[in-house]
Short mmCIF file of N, CA, C and O in Angstrom, two decimals:
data_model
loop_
_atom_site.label_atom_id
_atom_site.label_comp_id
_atom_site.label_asym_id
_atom_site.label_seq_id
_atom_site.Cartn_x
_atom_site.Cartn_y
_atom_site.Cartn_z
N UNK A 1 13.19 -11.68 21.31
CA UNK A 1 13.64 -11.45 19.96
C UNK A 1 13.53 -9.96 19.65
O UNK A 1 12.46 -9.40 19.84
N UNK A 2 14.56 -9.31 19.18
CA UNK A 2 14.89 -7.95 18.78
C UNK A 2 14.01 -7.52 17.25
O UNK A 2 14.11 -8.31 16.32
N UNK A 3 13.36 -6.54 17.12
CA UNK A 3 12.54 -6.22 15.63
C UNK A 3 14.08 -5.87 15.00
O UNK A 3 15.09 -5.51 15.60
N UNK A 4 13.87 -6.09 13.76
CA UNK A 4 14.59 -5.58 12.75
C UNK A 4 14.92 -4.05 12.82
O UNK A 4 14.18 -3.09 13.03
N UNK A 5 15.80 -4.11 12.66
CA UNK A 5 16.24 -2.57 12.37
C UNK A 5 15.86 -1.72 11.09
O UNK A 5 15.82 -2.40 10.06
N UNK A 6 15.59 -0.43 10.96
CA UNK A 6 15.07 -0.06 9.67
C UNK A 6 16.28 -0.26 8.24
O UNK A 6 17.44 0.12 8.30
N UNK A 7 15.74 -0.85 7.22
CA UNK A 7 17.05 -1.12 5.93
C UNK A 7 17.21 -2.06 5.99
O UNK A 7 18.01 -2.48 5.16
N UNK A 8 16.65 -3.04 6.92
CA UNK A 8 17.22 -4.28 6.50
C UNK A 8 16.46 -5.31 6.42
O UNK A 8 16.60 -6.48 6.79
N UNK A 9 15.49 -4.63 5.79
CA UNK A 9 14.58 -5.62 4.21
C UNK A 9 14.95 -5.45 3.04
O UNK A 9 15.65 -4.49 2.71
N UNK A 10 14.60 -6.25 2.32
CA UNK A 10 14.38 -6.19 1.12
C UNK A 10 13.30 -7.08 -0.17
O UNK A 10 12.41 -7.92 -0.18
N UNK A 11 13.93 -6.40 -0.96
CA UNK A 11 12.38 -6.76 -2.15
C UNK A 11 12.41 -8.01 -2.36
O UNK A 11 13.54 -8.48 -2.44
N UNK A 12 11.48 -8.79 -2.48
CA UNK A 12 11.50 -10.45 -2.94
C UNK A 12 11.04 -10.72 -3.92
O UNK A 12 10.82 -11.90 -4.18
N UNK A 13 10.56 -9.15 -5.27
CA UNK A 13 10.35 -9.45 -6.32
C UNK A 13 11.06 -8.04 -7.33
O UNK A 13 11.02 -6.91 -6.85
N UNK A 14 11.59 -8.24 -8.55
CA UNK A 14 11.20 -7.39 -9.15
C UNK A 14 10.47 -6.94 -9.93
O UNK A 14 9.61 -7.67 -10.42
N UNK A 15 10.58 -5.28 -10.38
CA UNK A 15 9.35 -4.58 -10.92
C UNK A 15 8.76 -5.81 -12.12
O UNK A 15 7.67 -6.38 -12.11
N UNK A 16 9.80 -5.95 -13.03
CA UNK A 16 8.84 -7.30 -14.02
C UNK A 16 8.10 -8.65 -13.20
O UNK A 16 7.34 -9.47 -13.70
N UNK A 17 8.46 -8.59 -12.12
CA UNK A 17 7.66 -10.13 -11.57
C UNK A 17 6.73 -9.25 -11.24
O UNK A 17 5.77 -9.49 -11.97
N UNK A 18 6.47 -8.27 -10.45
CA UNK A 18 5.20 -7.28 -9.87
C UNK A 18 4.44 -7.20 -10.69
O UNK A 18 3.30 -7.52 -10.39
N UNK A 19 4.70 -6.75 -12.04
CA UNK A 19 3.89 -6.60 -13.40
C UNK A 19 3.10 -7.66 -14.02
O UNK A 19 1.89 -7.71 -14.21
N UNK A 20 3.64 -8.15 -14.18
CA UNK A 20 3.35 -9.72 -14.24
C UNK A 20 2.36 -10.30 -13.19
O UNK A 20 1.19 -10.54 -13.49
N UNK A 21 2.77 -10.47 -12.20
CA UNK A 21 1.62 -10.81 -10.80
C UNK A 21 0.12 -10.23 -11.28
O UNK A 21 -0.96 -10.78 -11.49
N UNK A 22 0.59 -8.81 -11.34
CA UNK A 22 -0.60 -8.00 -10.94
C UNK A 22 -1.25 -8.13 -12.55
O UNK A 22 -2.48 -8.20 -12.61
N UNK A 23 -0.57 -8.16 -13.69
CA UNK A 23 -1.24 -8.66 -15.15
C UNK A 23 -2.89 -9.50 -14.44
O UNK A 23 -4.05 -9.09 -14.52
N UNK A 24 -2.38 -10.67 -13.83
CA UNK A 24 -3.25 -12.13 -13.23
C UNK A 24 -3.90 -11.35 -12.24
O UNK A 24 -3.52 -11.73 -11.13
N UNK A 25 -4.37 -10.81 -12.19
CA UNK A 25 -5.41 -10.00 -10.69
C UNK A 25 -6.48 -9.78 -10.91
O UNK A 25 -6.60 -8.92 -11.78
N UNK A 26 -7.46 -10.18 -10.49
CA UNK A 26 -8.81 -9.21 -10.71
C UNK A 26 -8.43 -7.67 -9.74
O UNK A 26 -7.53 -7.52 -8.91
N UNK A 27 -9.15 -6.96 -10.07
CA UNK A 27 -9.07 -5.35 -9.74
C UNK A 27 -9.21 -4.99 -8.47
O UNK A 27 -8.72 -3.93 -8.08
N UNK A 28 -9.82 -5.72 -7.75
CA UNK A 28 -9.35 -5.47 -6.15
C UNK A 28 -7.99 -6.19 -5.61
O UNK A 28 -7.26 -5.65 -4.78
N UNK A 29 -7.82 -7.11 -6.02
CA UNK A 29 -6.34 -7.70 -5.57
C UNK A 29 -5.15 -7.12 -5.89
O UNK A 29 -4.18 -6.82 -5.19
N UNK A 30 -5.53 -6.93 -7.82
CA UNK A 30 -4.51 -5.84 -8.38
C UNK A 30 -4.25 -4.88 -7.51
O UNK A 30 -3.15 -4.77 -6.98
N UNK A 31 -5.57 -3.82 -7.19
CA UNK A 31 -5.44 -2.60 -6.40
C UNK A 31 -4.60 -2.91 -5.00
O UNK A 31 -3.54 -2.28 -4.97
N UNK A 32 -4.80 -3.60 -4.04
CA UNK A 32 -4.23 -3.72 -3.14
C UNK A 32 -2.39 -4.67 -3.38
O UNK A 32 -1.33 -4.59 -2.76
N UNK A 33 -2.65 -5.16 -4.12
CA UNK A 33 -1.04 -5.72 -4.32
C UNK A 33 -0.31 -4.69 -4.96
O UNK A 33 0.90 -4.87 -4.89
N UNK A 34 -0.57 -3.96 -5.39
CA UNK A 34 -0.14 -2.57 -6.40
C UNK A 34 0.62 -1.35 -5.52
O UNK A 34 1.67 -0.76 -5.79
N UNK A 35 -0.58 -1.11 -3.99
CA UNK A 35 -0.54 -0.56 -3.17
C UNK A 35 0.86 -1.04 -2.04
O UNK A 35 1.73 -0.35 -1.49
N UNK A 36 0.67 -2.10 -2.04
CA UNK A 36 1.84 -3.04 -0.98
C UNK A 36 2.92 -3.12 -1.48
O UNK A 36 3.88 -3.40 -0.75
N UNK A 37 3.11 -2.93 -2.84
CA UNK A 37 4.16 -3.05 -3.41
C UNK A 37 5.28 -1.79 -4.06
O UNK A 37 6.50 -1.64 -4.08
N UNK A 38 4.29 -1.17 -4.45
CA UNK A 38 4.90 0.18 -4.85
C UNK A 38 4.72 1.68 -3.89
O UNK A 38 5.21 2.79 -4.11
N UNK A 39 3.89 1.25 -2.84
CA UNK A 39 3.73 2.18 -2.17
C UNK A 39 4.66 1.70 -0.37
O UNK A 39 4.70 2.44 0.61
N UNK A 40 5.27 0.29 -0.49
CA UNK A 40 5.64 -0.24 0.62
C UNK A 40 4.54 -0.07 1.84
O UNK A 40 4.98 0.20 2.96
N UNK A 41 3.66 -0.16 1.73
CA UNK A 41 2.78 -0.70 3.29
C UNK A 41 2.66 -1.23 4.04
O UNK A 41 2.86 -2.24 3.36
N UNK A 42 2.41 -1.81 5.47
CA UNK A 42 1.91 -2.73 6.42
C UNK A 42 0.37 -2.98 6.01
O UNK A 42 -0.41 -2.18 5.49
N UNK A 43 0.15 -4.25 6.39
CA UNK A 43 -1.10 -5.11 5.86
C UNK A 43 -2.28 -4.01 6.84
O UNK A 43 -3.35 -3.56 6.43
N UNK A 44 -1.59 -3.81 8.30
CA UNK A 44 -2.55 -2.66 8.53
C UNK A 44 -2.75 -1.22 8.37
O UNK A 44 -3.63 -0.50 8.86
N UNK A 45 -1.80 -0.94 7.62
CA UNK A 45 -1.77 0.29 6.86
C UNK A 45 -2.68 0.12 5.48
O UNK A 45 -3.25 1.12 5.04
N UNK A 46 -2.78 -0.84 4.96
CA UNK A 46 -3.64 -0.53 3.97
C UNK A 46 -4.93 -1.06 4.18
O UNK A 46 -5.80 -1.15 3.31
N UNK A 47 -5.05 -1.40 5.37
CA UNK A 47 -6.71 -1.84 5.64
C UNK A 47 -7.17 -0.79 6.17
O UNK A 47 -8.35 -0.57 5.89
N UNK A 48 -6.46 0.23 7.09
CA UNK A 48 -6.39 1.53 7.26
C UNK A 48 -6.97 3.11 6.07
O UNK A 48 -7.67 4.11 6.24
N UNK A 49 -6.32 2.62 5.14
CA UNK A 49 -6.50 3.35 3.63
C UNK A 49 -8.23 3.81 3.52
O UNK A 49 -9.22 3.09 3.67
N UNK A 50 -8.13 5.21 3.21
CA UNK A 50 -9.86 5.96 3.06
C UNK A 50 -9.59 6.38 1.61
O UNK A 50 -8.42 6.25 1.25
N UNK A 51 -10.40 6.81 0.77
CA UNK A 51 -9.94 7.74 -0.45
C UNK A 51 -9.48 8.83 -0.56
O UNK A 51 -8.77 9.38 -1.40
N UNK A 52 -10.33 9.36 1.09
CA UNK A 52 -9.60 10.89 1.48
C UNK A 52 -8.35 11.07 1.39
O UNK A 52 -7.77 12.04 0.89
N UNK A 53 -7.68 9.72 2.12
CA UNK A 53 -5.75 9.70 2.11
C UNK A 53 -4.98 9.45 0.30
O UNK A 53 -3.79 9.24 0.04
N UNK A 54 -6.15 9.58 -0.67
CA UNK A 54 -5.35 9.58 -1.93
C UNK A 54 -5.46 10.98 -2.66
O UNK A 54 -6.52 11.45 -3.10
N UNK A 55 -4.30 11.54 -2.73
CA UNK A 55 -4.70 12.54 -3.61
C UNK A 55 -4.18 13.00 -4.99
O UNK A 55 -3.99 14.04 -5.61
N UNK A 56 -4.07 11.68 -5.12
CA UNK A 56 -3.28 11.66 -7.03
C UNK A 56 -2.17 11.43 -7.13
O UNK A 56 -1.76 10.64 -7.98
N UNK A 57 -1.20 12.18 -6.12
CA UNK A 57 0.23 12.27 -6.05
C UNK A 57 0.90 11.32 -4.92
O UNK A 57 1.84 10.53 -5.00
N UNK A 58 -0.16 11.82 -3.56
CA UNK A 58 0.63 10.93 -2.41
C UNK A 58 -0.68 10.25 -2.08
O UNK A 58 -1.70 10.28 -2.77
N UNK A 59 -0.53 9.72 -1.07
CA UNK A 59 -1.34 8.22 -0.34
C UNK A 59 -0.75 8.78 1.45
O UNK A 59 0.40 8.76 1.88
N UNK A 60 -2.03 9.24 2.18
CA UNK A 60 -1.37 9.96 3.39
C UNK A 60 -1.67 8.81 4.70
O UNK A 60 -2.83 8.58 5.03
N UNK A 61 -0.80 8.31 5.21
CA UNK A 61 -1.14 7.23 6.05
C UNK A 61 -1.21 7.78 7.62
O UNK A 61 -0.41 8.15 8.47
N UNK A 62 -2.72 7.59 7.50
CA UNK A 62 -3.08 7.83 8.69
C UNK A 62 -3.66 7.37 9.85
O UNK A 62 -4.00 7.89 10.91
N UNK A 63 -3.67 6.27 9.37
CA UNK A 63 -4.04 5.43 10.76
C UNK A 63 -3.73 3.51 9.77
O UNK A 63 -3.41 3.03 8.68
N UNK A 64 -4.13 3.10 11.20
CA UNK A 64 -3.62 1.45 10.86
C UNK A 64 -5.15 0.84 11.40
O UNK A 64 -5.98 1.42 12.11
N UNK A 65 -5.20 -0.51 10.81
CA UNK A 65 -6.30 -1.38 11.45
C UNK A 65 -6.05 -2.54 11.45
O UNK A 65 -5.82 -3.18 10.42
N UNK A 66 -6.07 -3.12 12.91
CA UNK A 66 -5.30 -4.49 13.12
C UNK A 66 -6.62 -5.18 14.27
O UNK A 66 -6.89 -4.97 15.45
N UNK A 67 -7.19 -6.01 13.28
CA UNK A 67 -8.18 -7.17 14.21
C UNK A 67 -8.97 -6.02 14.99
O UNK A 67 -9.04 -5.94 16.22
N UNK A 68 -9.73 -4.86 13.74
CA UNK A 68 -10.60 -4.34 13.90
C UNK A 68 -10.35 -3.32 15.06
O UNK A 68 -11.39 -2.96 15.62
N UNK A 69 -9.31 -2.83 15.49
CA UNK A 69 -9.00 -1.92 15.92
C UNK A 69 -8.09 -0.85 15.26
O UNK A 69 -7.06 -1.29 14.74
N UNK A 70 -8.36 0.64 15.18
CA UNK A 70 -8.12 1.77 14.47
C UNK A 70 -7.07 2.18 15.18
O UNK A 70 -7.35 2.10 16.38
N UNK A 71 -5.80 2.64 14.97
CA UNK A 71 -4.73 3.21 15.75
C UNK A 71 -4.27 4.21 14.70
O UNK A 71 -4.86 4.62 13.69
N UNK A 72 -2.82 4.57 15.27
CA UNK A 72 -1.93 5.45 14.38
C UNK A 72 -1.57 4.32 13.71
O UNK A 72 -2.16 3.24 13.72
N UNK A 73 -0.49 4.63 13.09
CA UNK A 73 0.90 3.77 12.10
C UNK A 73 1.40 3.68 13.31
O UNK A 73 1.25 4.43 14.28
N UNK A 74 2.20 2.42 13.14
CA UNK A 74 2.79 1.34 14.27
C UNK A 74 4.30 2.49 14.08
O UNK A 74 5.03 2.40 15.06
N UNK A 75 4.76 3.40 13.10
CA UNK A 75 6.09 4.27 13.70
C UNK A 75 5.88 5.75 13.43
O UNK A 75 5.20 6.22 12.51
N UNK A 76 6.47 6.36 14.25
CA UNK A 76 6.29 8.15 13.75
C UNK A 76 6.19 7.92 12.44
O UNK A 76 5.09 8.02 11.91
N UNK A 77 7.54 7.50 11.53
CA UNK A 77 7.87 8.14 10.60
C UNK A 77 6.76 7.56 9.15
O UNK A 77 6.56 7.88 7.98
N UNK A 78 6.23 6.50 10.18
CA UNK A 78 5.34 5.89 9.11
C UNK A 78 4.01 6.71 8.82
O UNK A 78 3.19 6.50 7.92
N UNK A 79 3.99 7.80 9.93
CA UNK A 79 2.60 8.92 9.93
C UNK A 79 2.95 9.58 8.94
O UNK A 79 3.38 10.63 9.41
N UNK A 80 3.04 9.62 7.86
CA UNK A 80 3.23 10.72 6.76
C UNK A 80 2.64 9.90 5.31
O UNK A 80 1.99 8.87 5.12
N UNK A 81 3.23 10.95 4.45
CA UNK A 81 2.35 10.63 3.15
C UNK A 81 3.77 10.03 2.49
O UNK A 81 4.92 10.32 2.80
N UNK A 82 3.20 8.89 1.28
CA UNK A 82 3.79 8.35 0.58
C UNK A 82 3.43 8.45 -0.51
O UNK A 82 2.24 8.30 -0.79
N UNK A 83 4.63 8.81 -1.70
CA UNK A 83 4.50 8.96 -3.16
C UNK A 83 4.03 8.32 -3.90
O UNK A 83 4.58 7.23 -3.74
N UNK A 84 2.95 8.21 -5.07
CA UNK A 84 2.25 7.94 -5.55
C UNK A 84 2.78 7.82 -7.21
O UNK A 84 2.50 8.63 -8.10
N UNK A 85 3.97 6.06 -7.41
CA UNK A 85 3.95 6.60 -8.83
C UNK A 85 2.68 6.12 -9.86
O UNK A 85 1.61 5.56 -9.61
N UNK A 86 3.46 6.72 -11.44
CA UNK A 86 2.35 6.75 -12.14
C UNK A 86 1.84 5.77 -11.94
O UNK A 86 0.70 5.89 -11.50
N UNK A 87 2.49 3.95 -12.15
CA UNK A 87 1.86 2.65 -12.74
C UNK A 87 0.81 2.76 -11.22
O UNK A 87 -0.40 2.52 -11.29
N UNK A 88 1.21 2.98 -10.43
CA UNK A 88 0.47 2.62 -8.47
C UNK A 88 -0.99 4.07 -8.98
O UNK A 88 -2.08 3.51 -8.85
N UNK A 89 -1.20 5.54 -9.44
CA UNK A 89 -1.86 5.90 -9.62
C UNK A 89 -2.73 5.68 -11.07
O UNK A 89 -3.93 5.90 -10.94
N UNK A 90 -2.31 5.29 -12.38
CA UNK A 90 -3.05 4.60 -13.15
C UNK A 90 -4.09 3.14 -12.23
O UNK A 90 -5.18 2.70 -12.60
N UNK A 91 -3.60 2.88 -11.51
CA UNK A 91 -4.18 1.52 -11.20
C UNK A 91 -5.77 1.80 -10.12
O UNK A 91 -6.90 1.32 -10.22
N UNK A 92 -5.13 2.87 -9.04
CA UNK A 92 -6.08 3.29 -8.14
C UNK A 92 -6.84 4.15 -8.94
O UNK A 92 -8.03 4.11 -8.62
N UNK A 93 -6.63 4.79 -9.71
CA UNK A 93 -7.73 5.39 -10.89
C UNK A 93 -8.76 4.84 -11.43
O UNK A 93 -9.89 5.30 -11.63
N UNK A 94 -8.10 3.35 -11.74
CA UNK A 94 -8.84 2.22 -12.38
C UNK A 94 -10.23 1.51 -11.18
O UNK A 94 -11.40 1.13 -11.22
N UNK A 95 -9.30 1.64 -10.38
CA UNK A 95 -10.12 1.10 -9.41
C UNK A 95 -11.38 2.02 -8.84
O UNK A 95 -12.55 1.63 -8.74
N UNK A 96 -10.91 3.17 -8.53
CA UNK A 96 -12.23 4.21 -8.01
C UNK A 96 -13.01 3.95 -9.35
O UNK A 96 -13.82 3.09 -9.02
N UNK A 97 -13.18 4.20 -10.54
CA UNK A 97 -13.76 4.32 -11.24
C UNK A 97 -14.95 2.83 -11.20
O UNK A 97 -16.16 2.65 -11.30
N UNK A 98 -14.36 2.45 -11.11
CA UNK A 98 -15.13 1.12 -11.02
C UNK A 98 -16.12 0.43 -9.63
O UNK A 98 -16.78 -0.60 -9.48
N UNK A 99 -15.80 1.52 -8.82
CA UNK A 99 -16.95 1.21 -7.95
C UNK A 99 -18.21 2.05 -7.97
O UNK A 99 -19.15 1.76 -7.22
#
């Protein structure tokens, strides 16, 4: 079986269902569904995630963790930083603060 080609996903919710979802969250679920959603991640890209890789604006993905092993990002292009909007940085705000 052939992987998907890049573009040809798509969203299975919109921004009002996301809002909504994440309304019903306690603050770690919020935080990470927030992250997966508006920041597009792999499940081991954000198990990957340090605080170092947040810096208000972007979210720098730098490594992956899959069944406890540390790698790069599973593609080049996935080694880089990703934009950070406001509702995705109000939320991780919320969250550092609270630990």
């Amino acid at each position: 079986m052939l992987a998907r080609e890049p573009g040809q996903t798509h969203a299975f919710y919109d921004l009002d269902q996301v809002l909504q979802i994440l309304d019903l969250l306690p603050l770690l679920a919020k935080t990470l569904v927030a992250i997966a959603a508006f920041a597009g991640l792999r499940q081991g890209e954000l198990r990957g995630l340090d605080w170092t890789d947040y810096t208000g604006s972007e979210l720098a993905i730098n490594r992956s963790i899959w069944m406890s092993v540390v790698n790069l990002p599973k593609a080049r292009a996935s080694r880089d930083t990703v934009p950070v909007i406001p509702a995705l940085a109000e939320i991780l705000d919320e969250y550092r603060r609270s630990e």
